[in-house]
Amino acid sequence: PEDVFAYRSRAAGTSDGNVLTSSSVIYPVPNPYYNRSAYELSSFDRILRFAYLPPRAMTIRIFNLAGDLVRTLSRDDTTEGTLDWNLLTEHGITVASGIYFWVADIEGAPSQKGKMAVFVEKERLNTY
């Protein structure tokens, strides 16, 4: 009966939380991407998802094997634990099959990097 307990809570978005912290390891899923993923709602969608993102603002840059920047993805909404890539370049062109590297620059935390394989179907153009 003489024990005294005190509880404190933080405002939403000011704490790293219990599940995802600034040291959470980011994973691209599915990896390798074989022409489809469970996240796609139609046959025209292409989604490769970066999951387990820490609750911080971040930028993910995707590079091809030659080191050329393919796409830059940004996330300011720290409530989402994922970030989707539609497999398009900065110019709106579908990426080619191959190996890609990604670098995640996380606000207030160390950068993370990794690699992923993408295998997409052959594009067939109706008009030239």
Short mmCIF file of N, CA and C in Angstrom, two decimals:
data_model
loop_
_atom_site.label_atom_id
_atom_site.label_comp_id
_atom_site.label_asym_id
_atom_site.label_seq_id
_atom_site.Cartn_x
_atom_site.Cartn_y
_atom_site.Cartn_z
N PRO A 1 0.81 -1.21 0.00
CA PRO A 1 0.00 0.00 0.00
C PRO A 1 0.85 1.27 0.00
N GLU A 2 2.09 1.18 0.32
CA GLU A 2 2.93 2.38 0.38
C GLU A 2 3.68 2.62 -0.93
N ASP A 3 3.50 1.75 -1.93
CA ASP A 3 4.16 1.93 -3.22
C ASP A 3 3.50 3.07 -3.99
N VAL A 4 4.32 3.86 -4.63
CA VAL A 4 3.83 4.98 -5.44
C VAL A 4 4.39 4.83 -6.84
N PHE A 5 3.53 4.94 -7.83
CA PHE A 5 3.95 4.80 -9.22
C PHE A 5 3.64 6.09 -9.98
N ALA A 6 4.51 6.44 -10.90
CA ALA A 6 4.28 7.62 -11.74
C ALA A 6 4.44 7.20 -13.19
N TYR A 7 3.54 7.64 -14.04
CA TYR A 7 3.58 7.31 -15.46
C TYR A 7 3.69 8.60 -16.27
N ARG A 8 4.52 8.55 -17.30
CA ARG A 8 4.66 9.69 -18.21
C ARG A 8 4.42 9.18 -19.62
N SER A 9 3.82 10.02 -20.42
CA SER A 9 3.65 9.67 -21.83
C SER A 9 4.16 10.83 -22.67
N ARG A 10 4.54 10.53 -23.88
CA ARG A 10 5.03 11.55 -24.79
C ARG A 10 3.99 11.78 -25.88
N ALA A 11 4.03 12.96 -26.45
CA ALA A 11 3.14 13.28 -27.56
C ALA A 11 3.45 12.38 -28.75
N ALA A 12 2.45 12.11 -29.57
CA ALA A 12 2.64 11.24 -30.74
C ALA A 12 3.73 11.82 -31.63
N GLY A 13 4.62 10.95 -32.07
CA GLY A 13 5.69 11.35 -32.98
C GLY A 13 6.95 11.83 -32.31
N THR A 14 6.97 11.92 -30.97
CA THR A 14 8.17 12.38 -30.27
C THR A 14 8.98 11.25 -29.68
N SER A 15 8.50 10.04 -29.80
CA SER A 15 9.20 8.89 -29.26
C SER A 15 9.44 7.87 -30.37
N ASP A 16 10.52 7.09 -30.22
CA ASP A 16 10.80 6.06 -31.21
C ASP A 16 9.84 4.89 -31.11
N GLY A 17 9.10 4.75 -30.03
CA GLY A 17 8.14 3.66 -29.88
C GLY A 17 8.82 2.39 -29.42
N ASN A 18 8.03 1.34 -29.34
CA ASN A 18 8.55 0.06 -28.84
C ASN A 18 8.95 -0.88 -29.96
N VAL A 19 8.31 -0.76 -31.11
CA VAL A 19 8.55 -1.73 -32.18
C VAL A 19 9.63 -1.24 -33.14
N LEU A 20 9.47 -0.04 -33.65
CA LEU A 20 10.42 0.51 -34.60
C LEU A 20 11.22 1.61 -33.93
N THR A 21 12.52 1.49 -33.95
CA THR A 21 13.39 2.50 -33.36
C THR A 21 14.29 3.07 -34.43
N SER A 22 15.11 4.03 -34.05
CA SER A 22 16.01 4.62 -35.04
C SER A 22 17.04 3.62 -35.54
N SER A 23 17.19 2.49 -34.83
CA SER A 23 18.13 1.47 -35.27
C SER A 23 17.43 0.31 -35.98
N SER A 24 16.15 0.45 -36.35
CA SER A 24 15.44 -0.60 -37.07
C SER A 24 16.13 -0.86 -38.40
N VAL A 25 16.21 -2.10 -38.77
CA VAL A 25 16.85 -2.48 -40.02
C VAL A 25 15.79 -2.46 -41.13
N ILE A 26 16.06 -1.70 -42.18
CA ILE A 26 15.14 -1.55 -43.29
C ILE A 26 15.31 -2.72 -44.26
N TYR A 27 14.19 -3.25 -44.75
CA TYR A 27 14.21 -4.34 -45.71
C TYR A 27 13.35 -4.00 -46.92
N PRO A 28 13.86 -4.21 -48.15
CA PRO A 28 12.98 -4.13 -49.32
C PRO A 28 12.29 -5.48 -49.49
N VAL A 29 10.98 -5.46 -49.64
CA VAL A 29 10.23 -6.71 -49.82
C VAL A 29 9.27 -6.58 -50.99
N PRO A 30 9.08 -7.57 -51.82
CA PRO A 30 9.85 -8.81 -51.83
C PRO A 30 11.23 -8.59 -52.43
N ASN A 31 12.17 -9.33 -51.96
CA ASN A 31 13.53 -9.26 -52.50
C ASN A 31 14.04 -10.69 -52.66
N PRO A 32 14.15 -11.19 -53.87
CA PRO A 32 14.02 -10.50 -55.15
C PRO A 32 12.56 -10.30 -55.57
N TYR A 33 12.36 -9.26 -56.37
CA TYR A 33 11.05 -8.96 -56.93
C TYR A 33 10.92 -9.73 -58.24
N TYR A 34 10.00 -10.71 -58.29
CA TYR A 34 9.78 -11.54 -59.48
C TYR A 34 8.49 -11.14 -60.18
N ASN A 35 8.47 -10.00 -60.80
CA ASN A 35 7.37 -9.55 -61.66
C ASN A 35 6.05 -9.34 -60.93
N ARG A 36 5.97 -9.56 -59.64
CA ARG A 36 4.75 -9.31 -58.90
C ARG A 36 5.05 -9.35 -57.41
N SER A 37 4.15 -8.74 -56.63
CA SER A 37 4.25 -8.82 -55.18
C SER A 37 2.84 -8.89 -54.61
N ALA A 38 2.75 -9.28 -53.37
CA ALA A 38 1.45 -9.40 -52.71
C ALA A 38 0.81 -8.04 -52.45
N TYR A 39 1.57 -6.96 -52.58
CA TYR A 39 1.07 -5.62 -52.32
C TYR A 39 0.33 -5.02 -53.52
N GLU A 40 0.46 -5.62 -54.67
CA GLU A 40 -0.13 -5.08 -55.90
C GLU A 40 -1.62 -5.40 -55.95
N LEU A 41 -2.43 -4.38 -56.21
CA LEU A 41 -3.87 -4.56 -56.24
C LEU A 41 -4.40 -4.91 -57.62
N SER A 42 -3.62 -4.66 -58.67
CA SER A 42 -4.02 -5.02 -60.03
C SER A 42 -2.79 -5.46 -60.80
N SER A 43 -3.02 -5.98 -61.99
CA SER A 43 -1.90 -6.45 -62.81
C SER A 43 -1.08 -5.29 -63.37
N PHE A 44 -1.58 -4.07 -63.24
CA PHE A 44 -0.85 -2.91 -63.75
C PHE A 44 0.00 -2.24 -62.68
N ASP A 45 -0.20 -2.60 -61.42
CA ASP A 45 0.59 -2.04 -60.33
C ASP A 45 1.91 -2.79 -60.23
N ARG A 46 2.94 -2.07 -59.85
CA ARG A 46 4.22 -2.68 -59.50
C ARG A 46 4.65 -2.03 -58.21
N ILE A 47 4.83 -2.83 -57.18
CA ILE A 47 5.19 -2.27 -55.88
C ILE A 47 6.30 -3.10 -55.24
N LEU A 48 7.39 -2.44 -54.94
CA LEU A 48 8.43 -2.99 -54.10
C LEU A 48 8.42 -2.12 -52.85
N ARG A 49 8.24 -2.73 -51.71
CA ARG A 49 8.01 -1.99 -50.47
C ARG A 49 9.25 -2.02 -49.58
N PHE A 50 9.62 -0.85 -49.07
CA PHE A 50 10.65 -0.76 -48.06
C PHE A 50 9.93 -0.80 -46.71
N ALA A 51 10.22 -1.83 -45.92
CA ALA A 51 9.50 -2.06 -44.68
C ALA A 51 10.41 -1.87 -43.47
N TYR A 52 9.79 -1.79 -42.31
CA TYR A 52 10.47 -1.62 -41.01
C TYR A 52 11.22 -0.29 -40.95
N LEU A 53 10.59 0.75 -41.46
CA LEU A 53 11.22 2.07 -41.44
C LEU A 53 11.13 2.67 -40.05
N PRO A 54 12.19 3.30 -39.58
CA PRO A 54 12.13 3.96 -38.28
C PRO A 54 11.21 5.18 -38.35
N PRO A 55 10.66 5.60 -37.22
CA PRO A 55 9.71 6.72 -37.22
C PRO A 55 10.42 8.07 -37.32
N ARG A 56 11.08 8.28 -38.42
CA ARG A 56 11.81 9.53 -38.67
C ARG A 56 11.67 9.88 -40.15
N ALA A 57 11.86 11.16 -40.46
CA ALA A 57 11.87 11.57 -41.86
C ALA A 57 13.09 10.93 -42.54
N MET A 58 12.92 10.54 -43.79
CA MET A 58 14.01 9.86 -44.47
C MET A 58 13.92 10.02 -45.98
N THR A 59 15.04 9.75 -46.64
CA THR A 59 15.12 9.73 -48.09
C THR A 59 15.83 8.44 -48.50
N ILE A 60 15.22 7.72 -49.43
CA ILE A 60 15.85 6.50 -49.96
C ILE A 60 16.22 6.78 -51.41
N ARG A 61 17.50 6.59 -51.72
CA ARG A 61 17.99 6.74 -53.09
C ARG A 61 18.31 5.36 -53.65
N ILE A 62 17.89 5.12 -54.88
CA ILE A 62 18.08 3.82 -55.53
C ILE A 62 19.02 4.00 -56.71
N PHE A 63 20.03 3.14 -56.79
CA PHE A 63 21.06 3.22 -57.82
C PHE A 63 21.12 1.91 -58.60
N ASN A 64 21.53 1.98 -59.89
CA ASN A 64 21.76 0.76 -60.66
C ASN A 64 23.21 0.31 -60.46
N LEU A 65 23.62 -0.76 -61.12
CA LEU A 65 24.97 -1.29 -60.94
C LEU A 65 26.05 -0.33 -61.40
N ALA A 66 25.73 0.54 -62.34
CA ALA A 66 26.71 1.52 -62.82
C ALA A 66 26.87 2.68 -61.85
N GLY A 67 26.03 2.73 -60.82
CA GLY A 67 26.11 3.81 -59.85
C GLY A 67 25.26 5.01 -60.22
N ASP A 68 24.44 4.88 -61.26
CA ASP A 68 23.57 5.98 -61.67
C ASP A 68 22.34 6.02 -60.76
N LEU A 69 21.95 7.23 -60.37
CA LEU A 69 20.75 7.40 -59.56
C LEU A 69 19.52 7.07 -60.40
N VAL A 70 18.72 6.13 -59.94
CA VAL A 70 17.52 5.71 -60.65
C VAL A 70 16.30 6.43 -60.10
N ARG A 71 16.18 6.50 -58.78
CA ARG A 71 14.99 7.09 -58.17
C ARG A 71 15.30 7.57 -56.76
N THR A 72 14.65 8.63 -56.37
CA THR A 72 14.74 9.14 -55.00
C THR A 72 13.34 9.12 -54.40
N LEU A 73 13.20 8.45 -53.26
CA LEU A 73 11.92 8.37 -52.56
C LEU A 73 12.07 9.10 -51.23
N SER A 74 11.10 9.94 -50.90
CA SER A 74 11.14 10.68 -49.64
C SER A 74 9.93 10.35 -48.79
N ARG A 75 10.14 10.40 -47.48
CA ARG A 75 9.05 10.16 -46.55
C ARG A 75 9.15 11.17 -45.42
N ASP A 76 8.10 11.99 -45.28
CA ASP A 76 8.03 12.94 -44.19
C ASP A 76 7.03 12.50 -43.12
N ASP A 77 6.06 11.66 -43.51
CA ASP A 77 5.05 11.17 -42.59
C ASP A 77 5.66 10.03 -41.78
N THR A 78 5.99 10.31 -40.54
CA THR A 78 6.69 9.32 -39.72
C THR A 78 5.75 8.29 -39.10
N THR A 79 4.45 8.39 -39.36
CA THR A 79 3.52 7.40 -38.81
C THR A 79 3.46 6.14 -39.65
N GLU A 80 3.89 6.21 -40.90
CA GLU A 80 3.90 5.04 -41.78
C GLU A 80 5.21 4.28 -41.61
N GLY A 81 5.12 2.97 -41.50
CA GLY A 81 6.31 2.14 -41.34
C GLY A 81 6.83 1.58 -42.65
N THR A 82 6.21 2.00 -43.77
CA THR A 82 6.63 1.50 -45.08
C THR A 82 6.73 2.65 -46.08
N LEU A 83 7.44 2.38 -47.16
CA LEU A 83 7.55 3.32 -48.29
C LEU A 83 7.57 2.48 -49.56
N ASP A 84 6.66 2.78 -50.49
CA ASP A 84 6.53 1.98 -51.71
C ASP A 84 7.26 2.61 -52.88
N TRP A 85 7.87 1.74 -53.70
CA TRP A 85 8.50 2.16 -54.96
C TRP A 85 7.73 1.47 -56.08
N ASN A 86 7.27 2.22 -57.05
CA ASN A 86 6.49 1.68 -58.16
C ASN A 86 7.35 1.16 -59.31
N LEU A 87 8.62 0.98 -59.08
CA LEU A 87 9.59 0.46 -60.05
C LEU A 87 9.71 1.35 -61.28
N LEU A 88 9.52 2.64 -61.09
CA LEU A 88 9.72 3.61 -62.17
C LEU A 88 10.93 4.47 -61.84
N THR A 89 11.59 4.96 -62.89
CA THR A 89 12.71 5.88 -62.72
C THR A 89 12.17 7.27 -62.43
N GLU A 90 13.06 8.22 -62.24
CA GLU A 90 12.66 9.62 -62.04
C GLU A 90 11.90 10.16 -63.24
N HIS A 91 12.12 9.57 -64.42
CA HIS A 91 11.49 10.03 -65.66
C HIS A 91 10.23 9.24 -66.01
N GLY A 92 9.78 8.36 -65.11
CA GLY A 92 8.55 7.61 -65.33
C GLY A 92 8.70 6.39 -66.22
N ILE A 93 9.91 5.90 -66.40
CA ILE A 93 10.17 4.73 -67.23
C ILE A 93 10.36 3.51 -66.33
N THR A 94 9.77 2.38 -66.71
CA THR A 94 9.92 1.15 -65.93
C THR A 94 11.39 0.74 -65.90
N VAL A 95 11.87 0.35 -64.73
CA VAL A 95 13.27 -0.07 -64.60
C VAL A 95 13.48 -1.41 -65.29
N ALA A 96 14.71 -1.67 -65.64
CA ALA A 96 15.07 -2.94 -66.26
C ALA A 96 15.34 -3.98 -65.18
N SER A 97 15.30 -5.23 -65.55
CA SER A 97 15.65 -6.30 -64.62
C SER A 97 17.12 -6.16 -64.26
N GLY A 98 17.44 -6.41 -63.00
CA GLY A 98 18.83 -6.33 -62.59
C GLY A 98 18.98 -6.14 -61.09
N ILE A 99 20.21 -5.85 -60.69
CA ILE A 99 20.55 -5.63 -59.30
C ILE A 99 20.57 -4.12 -59.05
N TYR A 100 19.97 -3.71 -57.93
CA TYR A 100 19.92 -2.30 -57.56
C TYR A 100 20.42 -2.14 -56.13
N PHE A 101 21.03 -1.00 -55.88
CA PHE A 101 21.49 -0.65 -54.55
C PHE A 101 20.63 0.47 -54.01
N TRP A 102 20.41 0.48 -52.71
CA TRP A 102 19.64 1.56 -52.08
C TRP A 102 20.40 2.09 -50.88
N VAL A 103 20.22 3.39 -50.65
CA VAL A 103 20.82 4.07 -49.50
C VAL A 103 19.72 4.86 -48.83
N ALA A 104 19.51 4.63 -47.54
CA ALA A 104 18.49 5.35 -46.77
C ALA A 104 19.18 6.36 -45.86
N ASP A 105 18.93 7.64 -46.10
CA ASP A 105 19.42 8.70 -45.24
C ASP A 105 18.32 9.03 -44.25
N ILE A 106 18.57 8.74 -42.98
CA ILE A 106 17.56 8.87 -41.93
C ILE A 106 17.91 10.07 -41.06
N GLU A 107 16.91 10.91 -40.82
CA GLU A 107 17.13 12.10 -40.00
C GLU A 107 17.49 11.71 -38.57
N GLY A 108 18.65 12.15 -38.13
CA GLY A 108 19.07 11.89 -36.76
C GLY A 108 19.51 10.47 -36.47
N ALA A 109 19.82 9.69 -37.49
CA ALA A 109 20.24 8.30 -37.29
C ALA A 109 21.25 7.94 -38.38
N PRO A 110 22.00 6.88 -38.19
CA PRO A 110 22.97 6.47 -39.22
C PRO A 110 22.27 6.03 -40.51
N SER A 111 22.93 6.23 -41.64
CA SER A 111 22.41 5.78 -42.93
C SER A 111 22.42 4.26 -42.98
N GLN A 112 21.51 3.72 -43.78
CA GLN A 112 21.48 2.28 -44.02
C GLN A 112 21.58 2.06 -45.51
N LYS A 113 22.10 0.92 -45.92
CA LYS A 113 22.21 0.60 -47.34
C LYS A 113 22.04 -0.89 -47.55
N GLY A 114 21.71 -1.23 -48.79
CA GLY A 114 21.52 -2.63 -49.12
C GLY A 114 21.38 -2.82 -50.61
N LYS A 115 21.08 -4.04 -51.00
CA LYS A 115 20.91 -4.35 -52.43
C LYS A 115 19.63 -5.15 -52.61
N MET A 116 19.14 -5.13 -53.83
CA MET A 116 17.92 -5.86 -54.15
C MET A 116 17.96 -6.27 -55.62
N ALA A 117 17.25 -7.34 -55.92
CA ALA A 117 17.16 -7.83 -57.29
C ALA A 117 15.74 -7.58 -57.80
N VAL A 118 15.65 -7.13 -59.05
CA VAL A 118 14.36 -6.84 -59.66
C VAL A 118 14.29 -7.60 -60.98
N PHE A 119 13.24 -8.38 -61.15
CA PHE A 119 12.99 -9.09 -62.41
C PHE A 119 11.61 -8.69 -62.89
N VAL A 120 11.54 -7.94 -63.98
CA VAL A 120 10.27 -7.48 -64.52
C VAL A 120 10.02 -8.12 -65.87
N GLU A 121 8.75 -8.12 -66.27
CA GLU A 121 8.41 -8.72 -67.55
C GLU A 121 8.90 -7.84 -68.70
N LYS A 122 8.98 -8.43 -69.84
CA LYS A 122 9.39 -7.72 -71.04
C LYS A 122 8.29 -6.74 -71.45
N GLU A 123 8.68 -5.50 -71.70
CA GLU A 123 7.71 -4.48 -72.09
C GLU A 123 7.33 -4.66 -73.56
N ARG A 124 6.06 -4.60 -73.85
CA ARG A 124 5.57 -4.68 -75.24
C ARG A 124 4.81 -3.39 -75.53
N LEU A 125 5.35 -2.60 -76.44
CA LEU A 125 4.75 -1.32 -76.78
C LEU A 125 3.73 -1.50 -77.89
N ASN A 126 2.55 -0.86 -77.73
CA ASN A 126 1.52 -0.91 -78.76
C ASN A 126 1.73 0.15 -79.82
N THR A 127 2.34 1.25 -79.43
CA THR A 127 2.62 2.33 -80.39
C THR A 127 4.07 2.73 -80.26
N TYR A 128 4.61 3.29 -81.33
CA TYR A 128 6.03 3.67 -81.34
C TYR A 128 6.18 5.15 -81.57
#
